[in-house]
Amino acid sequence: MSNCPTPHIAAKEDEIAKTVLMPGDPNRSKFIAENFLSNIKLVNNIRGVQGYTGEYKNTPVTVMASGMGMPSMGIYSYELFKFYDVDNIIRVGSCGAINNNVEVMDIVIGLGASTDSRYDKKFKLPGTFAPICDFSLAQKAAMNAEKSGAKYHVGNVLSSDSFYDFDPKDKYAWAAMGVLAIEMESAALYMNAAITGKKALGIFTVSDQLIKEQYLSSQERETGFTKMIEIALSTAEDIYNEN
Ligand code: HPA
């Protein structure tokens, strides 16, 4: 018996590709589909969370938003992995850098996703889980970042439950542990990949430098975003060609 559609995704079982790109913002998924994919089809629009399936060169790709925060990412990524049998989810998002060497417009590849959320408590582990990306995806993404000439960093990010920083000291504590940047979704994505035996990766454009208080202009956001999408789509293509 098929569990598709799900409460949050209207697509038929075979309408979602094996690799899914996930921006946070539904408008971004429309933008990616319209500007980078061919033969696109709208496969979901529940709650305005637009999902499109199309092709990048010859690679079938679905692009669908995760929404903001770990509960939202938790729902969409679990349904995709578990019920649509998606193999790979690549989050493409923005982040705020907390390391002095990481500058606005740089690319960050999230090898690990530390978190201040309680999402891991659902798994009832007798200890602390270390959410990590899939190494083969990270390796491919780093190769593609290298080829694109982007300035990129590979390391730990913080998936935070709050965008607003009520205690400014918190970010320095994470930075002291070598965490490069803050975002809000990847730890849930990595944990869902772990529990379902699937693969995940987060790639980010640095939109804010939180230590130096530097912020991207909207024009720069667009340019930085394009580079990240190209890295993610080339990675999807590499996975497809490998199989
Ligand atoms: N915090 C969390 N998520 C973010 C930020 C931030 O400062 N910037 C972009 N995504």
PDB file of C-alpha atoms in Angstrom, residues 76 82 194:
ATOM      1  CA  TYR A  76       8.929  17.368   4.646  1.00  0.00           C
ATOM      2  CA  LYS A  82      10.041   7.467   4.100  1.00  0.00           C
ATOM      3  CA  ALA A 194      19.997   8.734   9.627  1.00  0.00           C
TER       4      ALA A 194
END
